[in-house]
XYZ file of C-alpha atoms in Angstrom:
605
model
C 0.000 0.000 0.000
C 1.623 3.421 -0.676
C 2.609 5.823 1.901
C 2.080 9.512 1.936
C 4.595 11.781 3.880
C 2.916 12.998 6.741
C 3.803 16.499 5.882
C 2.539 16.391 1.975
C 0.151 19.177 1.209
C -3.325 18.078 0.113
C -4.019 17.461 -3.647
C -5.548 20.648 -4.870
C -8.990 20.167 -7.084
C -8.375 21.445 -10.378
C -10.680 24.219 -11.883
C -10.184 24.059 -15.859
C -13.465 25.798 -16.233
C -16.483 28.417 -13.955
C -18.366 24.681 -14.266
C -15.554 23.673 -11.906
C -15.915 25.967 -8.942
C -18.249 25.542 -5.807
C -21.428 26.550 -5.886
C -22.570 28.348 -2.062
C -25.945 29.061 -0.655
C -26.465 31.729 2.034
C -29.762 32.504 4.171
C -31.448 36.023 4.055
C -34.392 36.732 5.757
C -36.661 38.651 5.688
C -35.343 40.656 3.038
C -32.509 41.960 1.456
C -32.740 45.786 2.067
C -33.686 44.011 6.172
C -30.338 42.190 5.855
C -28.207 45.344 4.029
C -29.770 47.721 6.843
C -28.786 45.288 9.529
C -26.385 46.359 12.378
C -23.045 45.477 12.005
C -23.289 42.485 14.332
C -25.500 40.652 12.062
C -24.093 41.561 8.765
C -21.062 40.993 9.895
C -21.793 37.699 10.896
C -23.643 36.805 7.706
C -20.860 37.737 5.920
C -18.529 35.463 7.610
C -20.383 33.082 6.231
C -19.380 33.686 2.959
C -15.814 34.576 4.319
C -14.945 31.369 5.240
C -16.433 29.882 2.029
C -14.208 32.085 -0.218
C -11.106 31.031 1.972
C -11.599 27.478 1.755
C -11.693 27.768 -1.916
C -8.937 29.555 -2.431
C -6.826 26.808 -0.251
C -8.879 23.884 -1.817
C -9.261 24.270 -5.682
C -5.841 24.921 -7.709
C -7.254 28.298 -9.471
C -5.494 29.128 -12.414
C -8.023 31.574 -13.834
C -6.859 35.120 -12.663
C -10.239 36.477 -13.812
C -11.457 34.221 -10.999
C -8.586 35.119 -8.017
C -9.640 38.572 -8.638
C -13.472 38.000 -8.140
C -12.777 36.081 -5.107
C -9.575 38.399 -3.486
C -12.180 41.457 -4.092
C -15.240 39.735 -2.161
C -12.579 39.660 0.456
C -10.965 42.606 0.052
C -14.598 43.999 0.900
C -15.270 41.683 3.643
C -11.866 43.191 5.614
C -12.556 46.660 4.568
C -16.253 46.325 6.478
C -14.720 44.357 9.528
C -11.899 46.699 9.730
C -9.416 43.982 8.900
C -7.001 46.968 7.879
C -3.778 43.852 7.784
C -5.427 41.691 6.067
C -6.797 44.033 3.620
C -3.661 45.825 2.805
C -2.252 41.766 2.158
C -5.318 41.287 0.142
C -5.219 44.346 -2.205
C -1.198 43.431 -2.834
C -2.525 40.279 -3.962
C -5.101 41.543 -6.380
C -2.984 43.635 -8.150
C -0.551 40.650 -8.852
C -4.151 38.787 -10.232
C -4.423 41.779 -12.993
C -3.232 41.269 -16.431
C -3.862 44.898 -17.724
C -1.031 47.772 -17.059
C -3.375 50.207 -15.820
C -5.884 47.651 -13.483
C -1.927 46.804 -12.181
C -1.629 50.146 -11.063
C -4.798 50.699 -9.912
C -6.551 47.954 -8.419
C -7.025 48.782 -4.773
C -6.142 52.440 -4.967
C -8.440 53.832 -2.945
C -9.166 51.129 -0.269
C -5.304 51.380 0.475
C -6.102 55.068 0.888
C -8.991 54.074 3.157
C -7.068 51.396 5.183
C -3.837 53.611 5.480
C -6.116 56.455 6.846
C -7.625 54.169 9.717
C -4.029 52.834 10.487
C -2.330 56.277 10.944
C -5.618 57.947 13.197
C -7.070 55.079 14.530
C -10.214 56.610 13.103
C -13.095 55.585 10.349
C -14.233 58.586 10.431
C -14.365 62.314 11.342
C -12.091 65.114 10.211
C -8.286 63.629 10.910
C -9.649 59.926 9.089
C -10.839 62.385 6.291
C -7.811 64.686 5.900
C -5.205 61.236 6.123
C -7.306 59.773 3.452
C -7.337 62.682 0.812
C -3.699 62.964 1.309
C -3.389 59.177 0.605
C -5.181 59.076 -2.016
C -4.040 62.607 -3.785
C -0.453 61.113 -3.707
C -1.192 57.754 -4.848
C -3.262 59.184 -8.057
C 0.052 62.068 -8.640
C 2.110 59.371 -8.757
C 0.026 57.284 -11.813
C 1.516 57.833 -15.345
C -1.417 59.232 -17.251
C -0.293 57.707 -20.384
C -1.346 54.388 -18.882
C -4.037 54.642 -16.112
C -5.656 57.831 -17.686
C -8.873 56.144 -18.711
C -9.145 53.967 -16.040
C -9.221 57.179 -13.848
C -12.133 59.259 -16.002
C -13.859 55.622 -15.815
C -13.467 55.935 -11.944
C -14.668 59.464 -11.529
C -17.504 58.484 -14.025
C -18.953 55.953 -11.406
C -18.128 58.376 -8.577
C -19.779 61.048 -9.704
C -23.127 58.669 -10.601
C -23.163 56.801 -7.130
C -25.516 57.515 -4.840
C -26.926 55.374 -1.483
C -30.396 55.370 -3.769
C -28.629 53.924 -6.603
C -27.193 51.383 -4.493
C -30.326 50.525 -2.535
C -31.661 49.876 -6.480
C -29.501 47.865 -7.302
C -29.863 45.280 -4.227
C -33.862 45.916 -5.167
C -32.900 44.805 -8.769
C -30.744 42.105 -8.573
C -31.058 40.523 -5.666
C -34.522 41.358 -3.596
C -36.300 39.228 -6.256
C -33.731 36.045 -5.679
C -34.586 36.571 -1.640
C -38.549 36.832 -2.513
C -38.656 33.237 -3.927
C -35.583 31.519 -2.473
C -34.701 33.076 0.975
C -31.684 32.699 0.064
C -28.882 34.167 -2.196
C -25.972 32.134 -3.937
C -22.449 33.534 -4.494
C -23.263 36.419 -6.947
C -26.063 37.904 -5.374
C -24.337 37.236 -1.866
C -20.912 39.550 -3.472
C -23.663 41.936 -4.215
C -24.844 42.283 -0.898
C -21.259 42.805 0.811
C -20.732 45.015 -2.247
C -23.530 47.473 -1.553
C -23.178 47.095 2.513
C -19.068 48.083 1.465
C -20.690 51.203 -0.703
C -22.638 52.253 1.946
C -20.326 52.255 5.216
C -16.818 53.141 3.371
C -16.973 53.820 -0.055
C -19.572 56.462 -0.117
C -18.708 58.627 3.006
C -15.415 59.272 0.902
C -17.058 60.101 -2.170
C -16.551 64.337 -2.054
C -13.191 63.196 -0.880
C -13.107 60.995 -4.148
C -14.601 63.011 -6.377
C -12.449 66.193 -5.668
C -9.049 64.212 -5.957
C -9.465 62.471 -9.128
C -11.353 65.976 -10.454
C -7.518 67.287 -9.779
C -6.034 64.879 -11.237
C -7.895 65.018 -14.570
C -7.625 68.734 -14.714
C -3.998 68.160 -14.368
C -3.333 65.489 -16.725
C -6.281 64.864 -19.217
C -4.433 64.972 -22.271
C -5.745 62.640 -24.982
C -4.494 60.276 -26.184
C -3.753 59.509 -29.890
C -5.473 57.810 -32.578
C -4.074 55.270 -34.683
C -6.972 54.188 -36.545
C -7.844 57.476 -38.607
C -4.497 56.252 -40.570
C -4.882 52.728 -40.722
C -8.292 53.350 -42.033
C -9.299 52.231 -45.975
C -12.121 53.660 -47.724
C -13.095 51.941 -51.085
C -13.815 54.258 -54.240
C -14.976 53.580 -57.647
C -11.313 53.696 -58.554
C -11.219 50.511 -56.489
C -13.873 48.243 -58.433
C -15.043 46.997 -55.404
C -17.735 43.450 -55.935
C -20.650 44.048 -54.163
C -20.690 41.672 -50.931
C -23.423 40.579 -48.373
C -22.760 41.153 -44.749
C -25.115 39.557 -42.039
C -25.490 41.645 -39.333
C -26.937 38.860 -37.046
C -27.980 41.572 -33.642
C -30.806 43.128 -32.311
C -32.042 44.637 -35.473
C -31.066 47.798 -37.616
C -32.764 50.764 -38.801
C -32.582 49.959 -42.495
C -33.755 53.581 -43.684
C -30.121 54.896 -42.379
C -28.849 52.490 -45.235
C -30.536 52.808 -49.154
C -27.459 52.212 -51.198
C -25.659 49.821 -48.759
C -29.164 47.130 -48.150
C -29.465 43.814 -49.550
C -32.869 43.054 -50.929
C -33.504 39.694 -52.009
C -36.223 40.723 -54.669
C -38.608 37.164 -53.882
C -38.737 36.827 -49.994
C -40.534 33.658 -48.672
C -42.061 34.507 -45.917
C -41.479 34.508 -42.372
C -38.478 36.283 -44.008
C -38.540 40.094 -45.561
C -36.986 41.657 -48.335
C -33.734 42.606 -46.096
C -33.363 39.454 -43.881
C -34.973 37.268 -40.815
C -36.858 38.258 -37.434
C -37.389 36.177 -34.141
C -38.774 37.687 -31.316
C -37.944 37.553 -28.073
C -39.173 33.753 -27.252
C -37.489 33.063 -30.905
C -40.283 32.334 -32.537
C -40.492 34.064 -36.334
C -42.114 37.263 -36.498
C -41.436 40.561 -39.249
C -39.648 43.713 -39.286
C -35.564 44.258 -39.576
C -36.100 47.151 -35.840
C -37.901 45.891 -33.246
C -41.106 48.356 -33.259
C -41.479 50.922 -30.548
C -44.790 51.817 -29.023
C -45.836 55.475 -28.799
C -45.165 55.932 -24.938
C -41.662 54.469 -25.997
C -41.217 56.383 -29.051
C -41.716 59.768 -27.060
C -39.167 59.085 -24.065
C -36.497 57.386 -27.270
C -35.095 61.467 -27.649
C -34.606 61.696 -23.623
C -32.487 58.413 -23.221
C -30.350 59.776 -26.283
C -29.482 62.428 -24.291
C -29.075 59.777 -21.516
C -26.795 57.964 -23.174
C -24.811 60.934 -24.704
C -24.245 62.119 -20.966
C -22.993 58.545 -19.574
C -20.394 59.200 -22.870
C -19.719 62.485 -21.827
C -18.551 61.314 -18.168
C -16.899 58.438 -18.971
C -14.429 61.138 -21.293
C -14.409 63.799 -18.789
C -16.359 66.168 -20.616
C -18.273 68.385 -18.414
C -21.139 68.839 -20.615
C -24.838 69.877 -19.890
C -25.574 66.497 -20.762
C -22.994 64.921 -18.486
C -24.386 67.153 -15.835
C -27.791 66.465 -16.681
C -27.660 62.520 -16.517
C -25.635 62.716 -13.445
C -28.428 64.833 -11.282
C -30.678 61.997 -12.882
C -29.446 58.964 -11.563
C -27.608 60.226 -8.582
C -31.208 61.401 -7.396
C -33.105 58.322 -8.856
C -34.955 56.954 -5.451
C -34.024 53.645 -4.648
C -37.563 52.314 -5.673
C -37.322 53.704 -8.901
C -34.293 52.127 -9.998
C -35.171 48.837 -11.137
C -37.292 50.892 -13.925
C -34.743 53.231 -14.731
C -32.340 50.345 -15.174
C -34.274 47.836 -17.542
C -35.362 50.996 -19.327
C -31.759 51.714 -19.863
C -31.212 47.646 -21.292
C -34.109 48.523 -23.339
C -32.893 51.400 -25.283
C -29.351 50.030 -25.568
C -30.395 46.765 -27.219
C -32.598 48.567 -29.677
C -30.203 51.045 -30.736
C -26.986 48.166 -30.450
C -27.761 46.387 -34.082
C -27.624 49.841 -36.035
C -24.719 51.176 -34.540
C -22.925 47.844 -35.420
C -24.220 48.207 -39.193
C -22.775 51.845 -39.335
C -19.428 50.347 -38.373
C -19.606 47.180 -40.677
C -20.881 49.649 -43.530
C -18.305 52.675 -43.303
C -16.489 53.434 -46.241
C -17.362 50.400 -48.110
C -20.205 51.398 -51.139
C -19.827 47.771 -52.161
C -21.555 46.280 -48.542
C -24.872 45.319 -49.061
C -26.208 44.786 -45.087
C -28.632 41.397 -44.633
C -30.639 41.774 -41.390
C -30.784 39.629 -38.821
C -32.983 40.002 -36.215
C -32.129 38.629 -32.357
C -35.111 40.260 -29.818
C -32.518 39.626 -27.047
C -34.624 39.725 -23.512
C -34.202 43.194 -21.564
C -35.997 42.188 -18.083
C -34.785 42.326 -14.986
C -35.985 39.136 -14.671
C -36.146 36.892 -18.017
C -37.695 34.348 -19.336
C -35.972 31.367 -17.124
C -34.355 28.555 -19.549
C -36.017 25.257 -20.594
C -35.276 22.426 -22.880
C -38.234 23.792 -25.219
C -36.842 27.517 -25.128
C -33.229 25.895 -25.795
C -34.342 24.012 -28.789
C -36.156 27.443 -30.193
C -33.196 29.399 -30.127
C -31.451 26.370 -31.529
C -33.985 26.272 -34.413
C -34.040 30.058 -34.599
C -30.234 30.352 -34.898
C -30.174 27.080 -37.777
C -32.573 29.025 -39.309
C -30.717 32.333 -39.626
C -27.789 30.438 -40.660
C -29.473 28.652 -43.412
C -30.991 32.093 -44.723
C -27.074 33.638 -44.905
C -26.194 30.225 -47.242
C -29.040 30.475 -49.384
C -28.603 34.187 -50.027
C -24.667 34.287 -50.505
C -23.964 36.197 -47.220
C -19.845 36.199 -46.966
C -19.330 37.741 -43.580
C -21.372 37.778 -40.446
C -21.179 39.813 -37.601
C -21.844 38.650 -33.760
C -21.388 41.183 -31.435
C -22.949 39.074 -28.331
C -22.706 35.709 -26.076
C -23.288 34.205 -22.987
C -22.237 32.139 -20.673
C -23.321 28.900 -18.619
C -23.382 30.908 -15.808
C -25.918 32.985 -17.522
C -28.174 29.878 -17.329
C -27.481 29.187 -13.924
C -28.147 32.846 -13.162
C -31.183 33.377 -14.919
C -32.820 30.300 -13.059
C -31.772 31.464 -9.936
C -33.877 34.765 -10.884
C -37.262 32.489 -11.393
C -36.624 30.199 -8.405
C -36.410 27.197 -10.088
C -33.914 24.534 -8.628
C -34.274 23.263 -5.032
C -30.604 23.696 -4.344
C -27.399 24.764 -5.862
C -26.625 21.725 -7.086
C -29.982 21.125 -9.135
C -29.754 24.799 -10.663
C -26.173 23.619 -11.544
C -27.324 20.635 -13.391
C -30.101 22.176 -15.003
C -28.233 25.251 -16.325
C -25.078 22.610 -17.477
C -27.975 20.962 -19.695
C -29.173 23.584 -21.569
C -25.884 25.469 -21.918
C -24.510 22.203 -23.747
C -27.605 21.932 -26.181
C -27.365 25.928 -26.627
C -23.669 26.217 -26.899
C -23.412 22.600 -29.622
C -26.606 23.637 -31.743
C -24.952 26.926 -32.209
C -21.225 25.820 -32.809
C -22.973 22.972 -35.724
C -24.726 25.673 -37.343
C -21.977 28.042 -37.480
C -19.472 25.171 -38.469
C -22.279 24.111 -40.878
C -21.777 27.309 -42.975
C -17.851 26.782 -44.000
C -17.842 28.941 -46.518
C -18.764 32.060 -44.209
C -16.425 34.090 -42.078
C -18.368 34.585 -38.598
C -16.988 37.421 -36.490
C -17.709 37.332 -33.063
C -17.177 39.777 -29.896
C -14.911 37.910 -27.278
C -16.816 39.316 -24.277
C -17.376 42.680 -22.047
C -16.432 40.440 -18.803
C -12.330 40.951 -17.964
C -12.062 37.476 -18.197
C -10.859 34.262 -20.056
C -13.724 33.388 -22.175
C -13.018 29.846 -22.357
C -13.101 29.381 -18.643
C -15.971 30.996 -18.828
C -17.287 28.957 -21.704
C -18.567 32.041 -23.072
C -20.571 31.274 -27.039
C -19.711 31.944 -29.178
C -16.464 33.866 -28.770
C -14.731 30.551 -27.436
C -15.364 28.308 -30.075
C -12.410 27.151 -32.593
C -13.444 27.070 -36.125
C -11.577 27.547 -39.075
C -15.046 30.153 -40.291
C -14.562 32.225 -37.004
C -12.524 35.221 -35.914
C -12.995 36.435 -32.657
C -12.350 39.982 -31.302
C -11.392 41.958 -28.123
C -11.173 45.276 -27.344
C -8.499 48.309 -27.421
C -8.961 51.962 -27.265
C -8.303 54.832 -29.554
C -4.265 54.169 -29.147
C -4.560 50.680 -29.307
C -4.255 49.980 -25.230
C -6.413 47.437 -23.988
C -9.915 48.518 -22.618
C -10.308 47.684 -19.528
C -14.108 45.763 -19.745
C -12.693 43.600 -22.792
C -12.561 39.595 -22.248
C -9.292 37.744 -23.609
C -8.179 34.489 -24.418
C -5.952 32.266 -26.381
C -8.123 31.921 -29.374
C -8.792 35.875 -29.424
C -7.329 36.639 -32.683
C -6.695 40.345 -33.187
C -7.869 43.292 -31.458
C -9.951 46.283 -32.464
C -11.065 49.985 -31.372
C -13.858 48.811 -29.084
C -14.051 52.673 -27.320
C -16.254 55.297 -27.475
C -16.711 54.404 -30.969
C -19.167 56.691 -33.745
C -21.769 55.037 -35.232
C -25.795 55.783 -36.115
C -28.224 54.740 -34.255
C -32.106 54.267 -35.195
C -33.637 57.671 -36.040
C -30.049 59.162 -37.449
C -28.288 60.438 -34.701
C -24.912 59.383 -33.802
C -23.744 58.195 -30.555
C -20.295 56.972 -29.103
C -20.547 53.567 -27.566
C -18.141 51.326 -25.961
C -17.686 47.314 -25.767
C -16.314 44.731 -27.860
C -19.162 44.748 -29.629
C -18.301 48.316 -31.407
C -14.499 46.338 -32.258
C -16.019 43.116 -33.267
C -17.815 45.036 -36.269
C -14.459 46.909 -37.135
C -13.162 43.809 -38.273
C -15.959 42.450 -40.027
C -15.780 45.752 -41.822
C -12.110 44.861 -43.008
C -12.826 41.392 -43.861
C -16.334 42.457 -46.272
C -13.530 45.264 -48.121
C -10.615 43.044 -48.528
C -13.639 40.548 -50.007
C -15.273 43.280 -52.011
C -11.388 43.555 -53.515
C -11.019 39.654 -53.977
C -14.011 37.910 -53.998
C -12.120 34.415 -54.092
C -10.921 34.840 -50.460
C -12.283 31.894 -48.605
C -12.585 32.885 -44.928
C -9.528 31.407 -43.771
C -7.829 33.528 -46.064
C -9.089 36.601 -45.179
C -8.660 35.760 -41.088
C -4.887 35.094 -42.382
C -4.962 38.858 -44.317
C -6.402 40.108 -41.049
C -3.951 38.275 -38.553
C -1.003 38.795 -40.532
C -1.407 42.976 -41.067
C -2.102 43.288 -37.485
C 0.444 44.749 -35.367
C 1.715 43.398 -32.013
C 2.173 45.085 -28.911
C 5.145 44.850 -26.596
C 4.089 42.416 -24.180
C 2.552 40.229 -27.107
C -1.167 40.686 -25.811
C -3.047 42.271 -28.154
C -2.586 42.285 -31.879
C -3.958 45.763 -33.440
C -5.725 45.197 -36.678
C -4.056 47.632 -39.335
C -6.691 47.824 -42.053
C -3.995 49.268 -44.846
C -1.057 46.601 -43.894
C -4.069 43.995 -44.486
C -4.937 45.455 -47.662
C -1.859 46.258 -48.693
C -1.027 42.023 -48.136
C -4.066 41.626 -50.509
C -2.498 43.223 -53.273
C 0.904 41.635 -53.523
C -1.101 38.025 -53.021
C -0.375 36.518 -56.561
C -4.108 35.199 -57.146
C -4.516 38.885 -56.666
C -6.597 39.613 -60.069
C -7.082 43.526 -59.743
């Protein structure tokens, strides 16, 4: 019989995927707010709960996903800062900065909690005028001593959310997200129980700093905001005449596109068979087939569409530092929203975005390419706080729906097809969770693991299916791996797929954008132009605005060379890129692609 030293440390269980990781359930009664309002005493102990939970996997499970240390080292880190752990906290925020992967979250991970927990250390104090005065000074020489050039825009970002927080907003957010879990289940699981601890943390150390906050990084960007360059406007191509560009058909497979914004760049397939239209397919939002390439608006919706513009433009206006009216406008609007009136405000906000997302991803596809001809389709993607919870029928509709769509691209010569979204298994697990259905963790688990796999292989067949389309797909808005996370379709392989993160106007790294070995190249993903339904134009962030930048390189260089089979285009794309430094990102350079193109011998033009 083998021996084992006495002294060996325990085999660690491995954790290749989120599928991997233990699953928690925590208590609340009667309520949320009931539990978030509690006195320290029983928060705190509550909370310990989920302490111990996120210690013993952190010494059990061999976690080689640094997406996941950070989660779980900044449900700690917010643990200690509300039990005054000030030690353990300044051990834990050293620790989460050596979990980042970006330059500027390295830098700035932690920032001002270490301001926080070196203010109680030196007055003994967590609050009151010396606590106050310790932590500004903190804090104004940790942000002087930041080089601009690399945390600048993770600093506006931080003074956006500052400047928007409010107890309210936080009180809205628990009524949101997690009061409904607590309703059914009387009990939370680990996301919902980090968003407790997150909102208690907001409310008894975050927030009493927030003038503090506010003022210091106001300095700072006063001081420093100088912007930053752009490298696309000369890596740009626009197509002419001159060119003799073939026309090509681009699937823009979102949540539907205002097709009057686009006469001379539409494809119309001149005998539609019905359930399809002239420009494309429709499902609605249980993915059944219904008409229309824009999902229609009533006329209570229709008269608030100008306001949330304006909303919108504001939240861009922050995030850049711009101290417009708007900017001020949108923050007085949220940062007074009552607490009861969030949940509204908030799946208002979902609304609006998904209807306006599909057209500003076919003005990015289309620009500067007369030869695109845009097929629509239609995804009615669910905006509720609480969706529609999975089921094997629901499953096997979006499966059909999505066989469906593909089947229409074939049969009407689409070349390239945009996918600017994805989910997640944990998405299933989450969205059950919402309904109450599962009697424990484990069940949920199961369930969600089921129809995840049917979702994520009817959607990798069809897409394989179609070899003789290039399928462009956004990696992921997350900060994470997205094959850990399993995320579809941005992790699948395929020799038809190219899959996209997300940089910013100099080519740096955004800070929401997901990553992974089978990310390809990288594309401007911030504050990017585009239309939106109606004809304005709007900035708007995300992989899902660089996802569509490439898409609009591969439908030129195949307007130039129609013969390109998608492989060979991924290969034009890959091989014009350029590659930063530390090898992480690889930029694509439209004109170095191009420019490839032409000295290919099969070249004909």
């Amino acid at each position: 019989m083998p021996t084992v030293p006495q002294d060996a440390a325990p085999t660690k269980r491995p954790v290749r995927t989120q599928d991997d990781l233990p699953r928690h359930r925590y208590p609340v009664t009667p309520s949320a707010e009931a539990l978030l309002s509690a006195d320290d005493a029983t928060f705190n102990a509550w909370a310990a709960q989920v302490s111990t939970d996120i210690d013993a996997t952190l010494r059990d499970y061999d976690i080689q996903d640094r997406a996941t240390l950070r989660e779980l080292l900044g449900r700690r880190l917010n643990i200690e800062l509300l039990t005054h752990r000030n030690e353990a906290a300044l051990a834990t925020i050293a620790a989460l900065r050596a979990a980042q992967d970006k330059p500027d979250a390295k830098l700035t991970s932690g920032l001002r909690a270490e301001a926080i927990v070196r203010a109680r250390i030196a007055t003994g104090q967590t609050s009151g005028p010396a606590f106050e005065q310790a932590f500004a000074k903190n804090y104004a020489v940790a942000l002087d001593a930041l080089p601009w050039a690399i945390t600048g825009t993770a600093l506006k970002e931080d003074r956006q959310r500052a400047q928007l927080m409010s107890p309210t907003l936080v009180d809205g957010f628990v009524r949101t997200d997690v009061e409904p879990i607590v309703t059914r289940e009387r009990a939370v699981s680990d996301k919902p129980a980090d968003d407790l601890i997150w909102a208690r943390m907001m409310r008894q150390v975050d927030l009493p700093v927030q003038p503090l906050t506010i003022t210091a990084l106001g300095k700072v960007v006063a001081a420093k905001n100088v912007a930053k360059p752009d490298i696309w406007t000369a890596r740009e191509v626009t197509l002419t005449p001159s060119d003799h560009p073939t026309p090509i058909v681009v699937g823009i497979w979102d949540s539907g596109t205002d097709v009057s914004l686009f006469p001379q760049q539409l494809y119309t397939d001149p005998r539609p068979r019905p359930p399809a239209n002239a420009h494309g397919v429709a499902f609605d939002i249980d993915d059944n087939p219904t008409n229309g390439t824009l999902y229609p608006l009533t006329a209570d919706q229709q008269r608030v569409y100008g306001s949330v513009i304006a909303d919108f433009q504001g939240l861009n206006d922050l995030e850049q530092a711009i101290d417009s009216p708007a900017a001020d406008a949108v923050r007085r609007k949220i940062s007074g929203l009552p607490s009861e009136a969030v949940p509204a405000f908030l799946e208002q906000m979902k609304f609006y975005g998904q209807y306006m997302h599909g057209t500003h991803v076919a003005g990015i596809v289309a620009r500067g390419n007369p030869a695109v001809r845009l097929a629509i389709a239609r995804r009615t993607f669910d905006y509720r706080n609480i969706p529609a919870p999975p089921t094997d029928a629901s499953v096997a509709r979006g499966n059909a729906a999505a066989q469906a769509t593909i089947n229409w691209f074939r049969q009407h010569g689409v070349r390239v097809v945009n996918m600017s979204w994805g989910g997640t298994a944990g998405d299933f697990e989450s969205d059950l969770e919402k309904n109450g259905i599962g009697k424990d963790t484990a069940e949920r688990k199961a369930l969600a693991r089921r129809y995840f796999e049917a979702n994520r292989d009817g959607l990798y067949a069809a897409i394989k299916g179609a070899p003789e389309i290039l399928f462009v797909a956004a990696a992921g808005n997350s900060n994470s791996d997205n094959a850990f996370d399993e995320a579809i379709p941005s992790s699948f392989v395929l020799p038809n797929m190219i899959t996209v993160s997300a940089v910013d106007r100099a080519g740096d790294e955004a800070s929401f954008t997901t990553y992974g070995s089978n990310v390809a190249v990288s594309a401007n993903g911030y504050q990017v132009q585009s239309l939106i339904p109606g004809g304005t134009t709007l900035e708007s962030s995300g992989t899902s605005m660089a996802a569509p930048n490439v898409a609009n390189l591969a439908a030129k260089l195949i307007a130039l060379d129609p013969k390109l089979t998608p492989a060979a285009t991924i290969k034009l794309i890959r091989d014009g890129a350029s590659v930063s430094a530390d090898g992480r990102r690889h930029n694509i350079d439209p004109k170095a692609s191009v420019a490839l193109l032409r000295t290919r011998p099969a070249f004909a033009k």
